[in-house]
Structure formats: structure tokens, C-alpha cells
Amino acid sequence: RDASLRWDGPSMKVQDFWSPGSWREKWVAIQKHLRAAPRRQGDRLCANFVSAQSFPRRTPRYFAGILNPRLCATISRGKHHALGIVVMDFPTRDLCMEIVRKNFMQSQVAASRVLRALDGCSEEYGGLLREIDGAALAPAVDEESVQKLSAVYSRLLLQRSIFVIAANDIQEKCKAQRQVPSELHLTASQISWVWEKEMQRMKRTVREVAKTHPALPVSDGSDERKPRSSRRQRGTVQLHRGDQGSPIPQEKINSFL
């Protein structure tokens, strides 16, 4: 599969009005692209060409001498953010610093996008709980299996708590405003990725235990959306409280938790 980005393709939005009739025409095109760039953030890569020419009288230096100072003043005093790629001739240090500041230090994303990054692991969490229940309820479960499952469950609860604390803090910051700093989205994506990797690691351990009891099939995740509340509750209670009828003695569970 081709993983490259096709220039000016559906994943890009490019303003390259290269030969305008006047600098004013070019400036209108630049401003229009600046206003639209934040709305496309996350969906398209934006490229805004400030460079232009209209030979023989209007050279690239002529356009740069007029447009670059205007652009620097506009983005420094305005509310522009997430400018995308800005292509220029003869840029000054101040202009470059303003672009970097707006693109990386003051970039904004939709709060809803941040919240979506936190919601991707709930189904996998429920599926892992059911797999632990199934392995714990297997016939003739031995002490080694109980030890592994107890360790996995304890680690699962710990990692879940860490994730929920961090996620709640991010969700609180997203309640008050529709746009939030892009660093918040990066943080949400990172903690979700770590949480997902931890669950995948624990799932491998649970399935290794379940393989020693072939009479009880291991869930492949295809039934994660089916309502199975009674079995889930029963298995969880039996593993951690030792209900009557549990195949695992309570004293054996306590010795591993």
C-alpha cells in the first residue's frame, strides 16, 4: 500500500496563487487560507504559499518585501493558530518564530477530538474482564493459574485507575471550551496507547492460562458487544470474594492477592 502523501491530493489543501496581478490579490488568497487552516487540522495538511512573482516588474523579492511583514503582523496580533506549512521567499527570523509559535505552542484542536481519543479502549477492557472470568471458572484450575490470573486482575485494576485519573483530568479541561491546546490531544493519545498496550499484554497472559483448560474456549472478542452481565458479575465476584460454589477456595485467592 502506498503510504506517501500525494501533493495537492485529497489529504492536502494548498494555496499556490503563484502569479497574481497585484500583491493585494495574493494577500487575499493568503488570508483566506489562514482562516480555513485551523478547521482542517487533523483532516488535511495545509500548505500556504506566500511566495509569488509577476515578471518582469514584480519579482519574488518585491512580493516578499510587502507580504512577509504583513503576514508577521497579522499572525502575531491575531487569533490565528495551526497555520500548517507556510512557504516563503526571504523570510525574517521574527516571521519564522511567529509561525513556529502558532503551529506548535498555541495550536488548538477540537475538544471532542480529544475526548474521542480517550474512548477507544472501553470495549477491549470489558472483553478482557470476561476472558479473566472465563479462565477463572475453568474446571480443575490449578494454583499456578490462580496466581497468574490474580496478578493480571490486580495489575488491570491498577492500570485502569491510572488511566481513569489521567482521563478525568483531561475531560475536565475539555468541558469549558470547544477548542483546547493540541498538547492535550497528544497527551490523551499517549495515555490511551499505553493503556491499550497494557491490556494486550495482559490478554496474552490470560489466553496462555486458558489454553491449559481446552474445555473452556477463549473469547476472540467477537461477542464483546453481547449482553452477558450475569456471567461477568458472577465471575468477578467468584475470583475476588470466593462465593459459594466457586471452584477456587477463598484462602487460595487471598494468598495471591
mmCIF file of C-alpha atoms in Angstrom, residues 33-133:
data_model
loop_
_atom_site.group_PDB
_atom_site.id
_atom_site.type_symbol
_atom_site.label_atom_id
_atom_site.label_comp_id
_atom_site.label_asym_id
_atom_site.label_seq_id
_atom_site.Cartn_x
_atom_site.Cartn_y
_atom_site.Cartn_z
ATOM 1 C CA HIS A 33 -6.192 30.102 3.563
ATOM 2 C CA LEU A 34 -5.071 31.228 7.037
ATOM 3 C CA ARG A 35 -8.665 31.417 8.251
ATOM 4 C CA ALA A 36 -9.524 27.960 6.915
ATOM 5 C CA ALA A 37 -6.406 26.106 8.102
ATOM 6 C CA PRO A 38 -7.483 25.502 11.761
ATOM 7 C CA ARG A 39 -10.798 23.970 10.652
ATOM 8 C CA ARG A 40 -8.959 21.436 8.530
ATOM 9 C CA GLN A 41 -6.460 20.480 11.227
ATOM 10 C CA GLY A 42 -6.411 16.714 11.666
ATOM 11 C CA ASP A 43 -8.164 16.124 8.340
ATOM 12 C CA ARG A 44 -5.874 17.755 5.783
ATOM 13 C CA LEU A 45 -2.325 19.008 5.574
ATOM 14 C CA CYS A 46 -2.457 22.713 4.680
ATOM 15 C CA ALA A 47 0.244 24.477 2.652
ATOM 16 C CA ASN A 48 0.084 28.250 2.209
ATOM 17 C CA PHE A 49 2.449 29.813 -0.344
ATOM 18 C CA VAL A 50 3.352 33.417 0.445
ATOM 19 C CA SER A 51 5.907 33.469 -2.348
ATOM 20 C CA ALA A 52 4.823 34.888 -5.708
ATOM 21 C CA GLN A 53 6.110 36.560 -8.853
ATOM 22 C CA SER A 54 4.812 38.569 -11.771
ATOM 23 C CA PHE A 55 7.718 39.060 -14.147
ATOM 24 C CA PRO A 56 9.288 41.196 -15.377
ATOM 25 C CA ARG A 57 8.445 44.051 -12.987
ATOM 26 C CA ARG A 58 7.300 42.218 -9.826
ATOM 27 C CA THR A 59 9.950 39.799 -8.621
ATOM 28 C CA PRO A 60 9.767 37.340 -5.684
ATOM 29 C CA ARG A 61 11.699 39.863 -3.582
ATOM 30 C CA TYR A 62 9.136 42.548 -4.395
ATOM 31 C CA PHE A 63 6.254 40.374 -3.135
ATOM 32 C CA ALA A 64 8.257 39.206 -0.096
ATOM 33 C CA GLY A 65 9.039 42.792 0.884
ATOM 34 C CA ILE A 66 5.307 43.581 1.091
ATOM 35 C CA LEU A 67 3.677 40.304 2.115
ATOM 36 C CA ASN A 68 6.121 38.969 4.703
ATOM 37 C CA PRO A 69 5.799 41.959 7.112
ATOM 38 C CA ARG A 70 2.014 41.892 6.733
ATOM 39 C CA LEU A 71 1.898 38.184 7.473
ATOM 40 C CA CYS A 72 4.128 38.557 10.531
ATOM 41 C CA ALA A 73 1.994 41.366 11.930
ATOM 42 C CA THR A 74 -1.258 39.544 11.214
ATOM 43 C CA ILE A 75 -0.404 36.266 12.916
ATOM 44 C CA SER A 76 1.359 37.920 15.871
ATOM 45 C CA ARG A 77 -1.599 40.095 16.864
ATOM 46 C CA GLY A 78 -4.416 37.882 15.617
ATOM 47 C CA LYS A 79 -6.034 34.665 16.823
ATOM 48 C CA HIS A 80 -4.640 32.520 14.068
ATOM 49 C CA HIS A 81 -3.310 29.098 15.062
ATOM 50 C CA ALA A 82 -2.422 25.844 13.333
ATOM 51 C CA LEU A 83 -1.131 27.588 10.246
ATOM 52 C CA GLY A 84 0.202 24.440 8.604
ATOM 53 C CA ILE A 85 3.066 24.681 6.098
ATOM 54 C CA VAL A 86 3.946 28.264 5.162
ATOM 55 C CA VAL A 87 6.195 28.626 2.103
ATOM 56 C CA MET A 88 8.027 31.973 1.766
ATOM 57 C CA ASP A 89 10.804 33.769 -0.033
ATOM 58 C CA PHE A 90 13.303 35.794 2.017
ATOM 59 C CA PRO A 91 11.685 35.185 5.425
ATOM 60 C CA THR A 92 12.932 37.024 8.502
ATOM 61 C CA ARG A 93 13.767 35.418 11.819
ATOM 62 C CA ASP A 94 10.778 37.099 13.501
ATOM 63 C CA LEU A 95 8.384 35.735 10.918
ATOM 64 C CA CYS A 96 9.750 32.209 11.279
ATOM 65 C CA MET A 97 9.457 32.389 15.066
ATOM 66 C CA GLU A 98 5.841 33.550 14.860
ATOM 67 C CA ILE A 99 4.938 30.656 12.565
ATOM 68 C CA VAL A 100 6.615 28.129 14.864
ATOM 69 C CA ARG A 101 4.862 29.636 17.892
ATOM 70 C CA LYS A 102 1.437 29.474 16.277
ATOM 71 C CA ASN A 103 1.917 25.996 14.822
ATOM 72 C CA PHE A 104 3.357 24.267 17.865
ATOM 73 C CA MET A 105 2.983 26.380 21.005
ATOM 74 C CA GLN A 106 -0.522 27.743 20.506
ATOM 75 C CA SER A 107 -2.050 25.122 18.241
ATOM 76 C CA GLN A 108 -5.654 24.218 19.064
ATOM 77 C CA VAL A 109 -7.816 21.161 18.396
ATOM 78 C CA ALA A 110 -11.488 20.421 18.960
ATOM 79 C CA ALA A 111 -12.275 19.225 22.485
ATOM 80 C CA SER A 112 -14.494 16.499 21.028
ATOM 81 C CA ARG A 113 -11.490 15.081 19.199
ATOM 82 C CA VAL A 114 -9.572 14.843 22.479
ATOM 83 C CA LEU A 115 -12.476 13.051 24.147
ATOM 84 C CA ARG A 116 -12.705 10.541 21.297
ATOM 85 C CA ALA A 117 -9.064 9.641 21.859
ATOM 86 C CA LEU A 118 -9.979 8.561 25.400
ATOM 87 C CA ASP A 119 -12.969 6.390 24.459
ATOM 88 C CA GLY A 120 -11.312 3.798 22.253
ATOM 89 C CA CYS A 121 -10.426 1.168 24.880
ATOM 90 C CA SER A 122 -13.691 0.591 26.769
ATOM 91 C CA GLU A 123 -14.781 -2.418 24.729
ATOM 92 C CA GLU A 124 -11.371 -4.040 24.958
ATOM 93 C CA TYR A 125 -11.432 -3.554 28.734
ATOM 94 C CA GLY A 126 -14.803 -5.296 29.002
ATOM 95 C CA GLY A 127 -13.617 -8.145 26.786
ATOM 96 C CA LEU A 128 -10.521 -8.669 28.931
ATOM 97 C CA LEU A 129 -12.653 -8.841 32.081
ATOM 98 C CA ARG A 130 -14.785 -11.565 30.514
ATOM 99 C CA GLU A 131 -11.729 -13.541 29.485
ATOM 100 C CA ILE A 132 -10.370 -13.413 33.026
ATOM 101 C CA ASP A 133 -13.756 -14.621 34.305
#
